[in-house]
Amino acid sequence: MTVDEKALAGVVLPAGLRNLGNTCYANSTIQCLRNMPELRFAIKNAVPNQEPMAQFAKTLVSTCEELDSSGQPVVPAGLISVMRRLFPLFSAGVAEGRPQQQDAEELFNALAQSIGAALAGPSLLPATSFDSLLGIEMENTLKCDESGDEPESISKDKVNKLVCNVQGSQQAGDGSSQIDHLQEGLKLGLEGKVEKNSDVLGRNALWKKTSKICKLPRYLCIQFMRFFWKATPDSRDHAGVKCKIMRKVSFPDVLDVYDFCNPTLQAALKANRDREDKRIEDEMASKRAKLNDDGDKDKEKATGDGEKDMDVATEAEEDDEDEAAMKAAMAMSLGEEAPSTVFNSATTTTTASAADSIFTAHGLPAGFTGLYELHSIVTHKGRDSDGGHYIGWVRKESGGTQWYKYNDDKVTEHEQAEILMLCGGGDRD
């Protein structure tokens, strides 16, 4: 077999992407999207679209196909060229021969815009629209802090990612509310203050904004808000600087989104969780009945001929399975971080209910319980957004512990334990 044939057969490491001068932000993001087969399939099979913006998404898919069939690093010249033509932001410094480092999150937004354009036509297949694959629908509630007589305002909007507030709450004035975990940052990112006119007061007033998820996608994207603009009014040579929050913020391997959803979506998730709990309980009851039945047979045999043939090792193994199943059920009912086995069980075939259409219409399994398994990560190493280095990390297979590290054209394999340490702090990725 040639190197390329081995690459197609999956017996060698996946191909990486050449760095064309500070293009690591693009290389790492592309590798994460490359490993979303539903997204690639949807773009490739979309109704032909002459919209120029859709060309970026089509070029993305052709680049991914080239990566699949190559045993050597790929030069993404065509993709980078289309990107810079459609989005001049990414052309800074190119004419001078010194391409500037860009923000991977800004590239993701550009790709989301292009993918949305490519999938804007009538869908040939179910759950192949941008909203189904990557779109999140939010329900926003505004409540006036300065007048109890002002009625609440409820609206909906669509976003392509959730934001984890890494900086923490500044309401106390001293920044004492620090963020250590993803769940804390997500909760804070769904709350905020806005200034808006109050009809009751006849002037602008402060309103509390609370957002909840009302529609979930197949792939949930989360941004760690580490980069921010800091004004420097006392400086003579610049108005501000780009800063990076270096704080360590941990994240789980399986994220439970139940607490971030609105009541309607929570009710559908709870129905599936109750059904899954019942399935686990029935399995445990069946195992107990079998153990009791086997025990009675062994007791009869021992009484009849004086021999004891009970397989102690087998009984201990089945007890361990019962204990593991009980822990899984407890994790689901209490909303704790569940093991990957529970996540996988959410994709098994279950009796569909009317509420399940809220999931199946968007490419999620009918029995979805609100657990998202970590799929891929884009990390940044460095102290500011204008420098440093981006790397992509992708799980080799669902439920597995092996990951690929895409450091431009260098691709290596790594264990799960290393992935969960990519939470920042100091100069770490």
PDB file of C-alpha atoms in Angstrom, residues 28 37 71 94 170 194 284 305 347 358 381 405 426:
ATOM      1  CA  SER A  28      -6.339  24.037  14.430  1.00  0.00           C
ATOM      2  CA  PRO A  37     -18.801  13.983   9.546  1.00  0.00           C
ATOM      3  CA  GLY A  71      -0.371  10.472   3.958  1.00  0.00           C
ATOM      4  CA  VAL A  94       0.155  39.563   4.121  1.00  0.00           C
ATOM      5  CA  GLN A 170     -16.987  42.360  38.977  1.00  0.00           C
ATOM      6  CA  VAL A 194     -28.154  46.025  29.994  1.00  0.00           C
ATOM      7  CA  MET A 284     -30.731  -4.289  37.681  1.00  0.00           C
ATOM      8  CA  ASP A 305     -25.467 -34.117  46.737  1.00  0.00           C
ATOM      9  CA  THR A 347     -28.005   7.221  21.914  1.00  0.00           C
ATOM     10  CA  ILE A 358     -37.569  18.695  20.056  1.00  0.00           C
ATOM     11  CA  LYS A 381      -0.397  29.262  24.241  1.00  0.00           C
ATOM     12  CA  LYS A 405      -2.907  16.556  18.652  1.00  0.00           C
ATOM     13  CA  GLY A 426       0.388  30.511  33.671  1.00  0.00           C
TER      14      GLY A 426
END
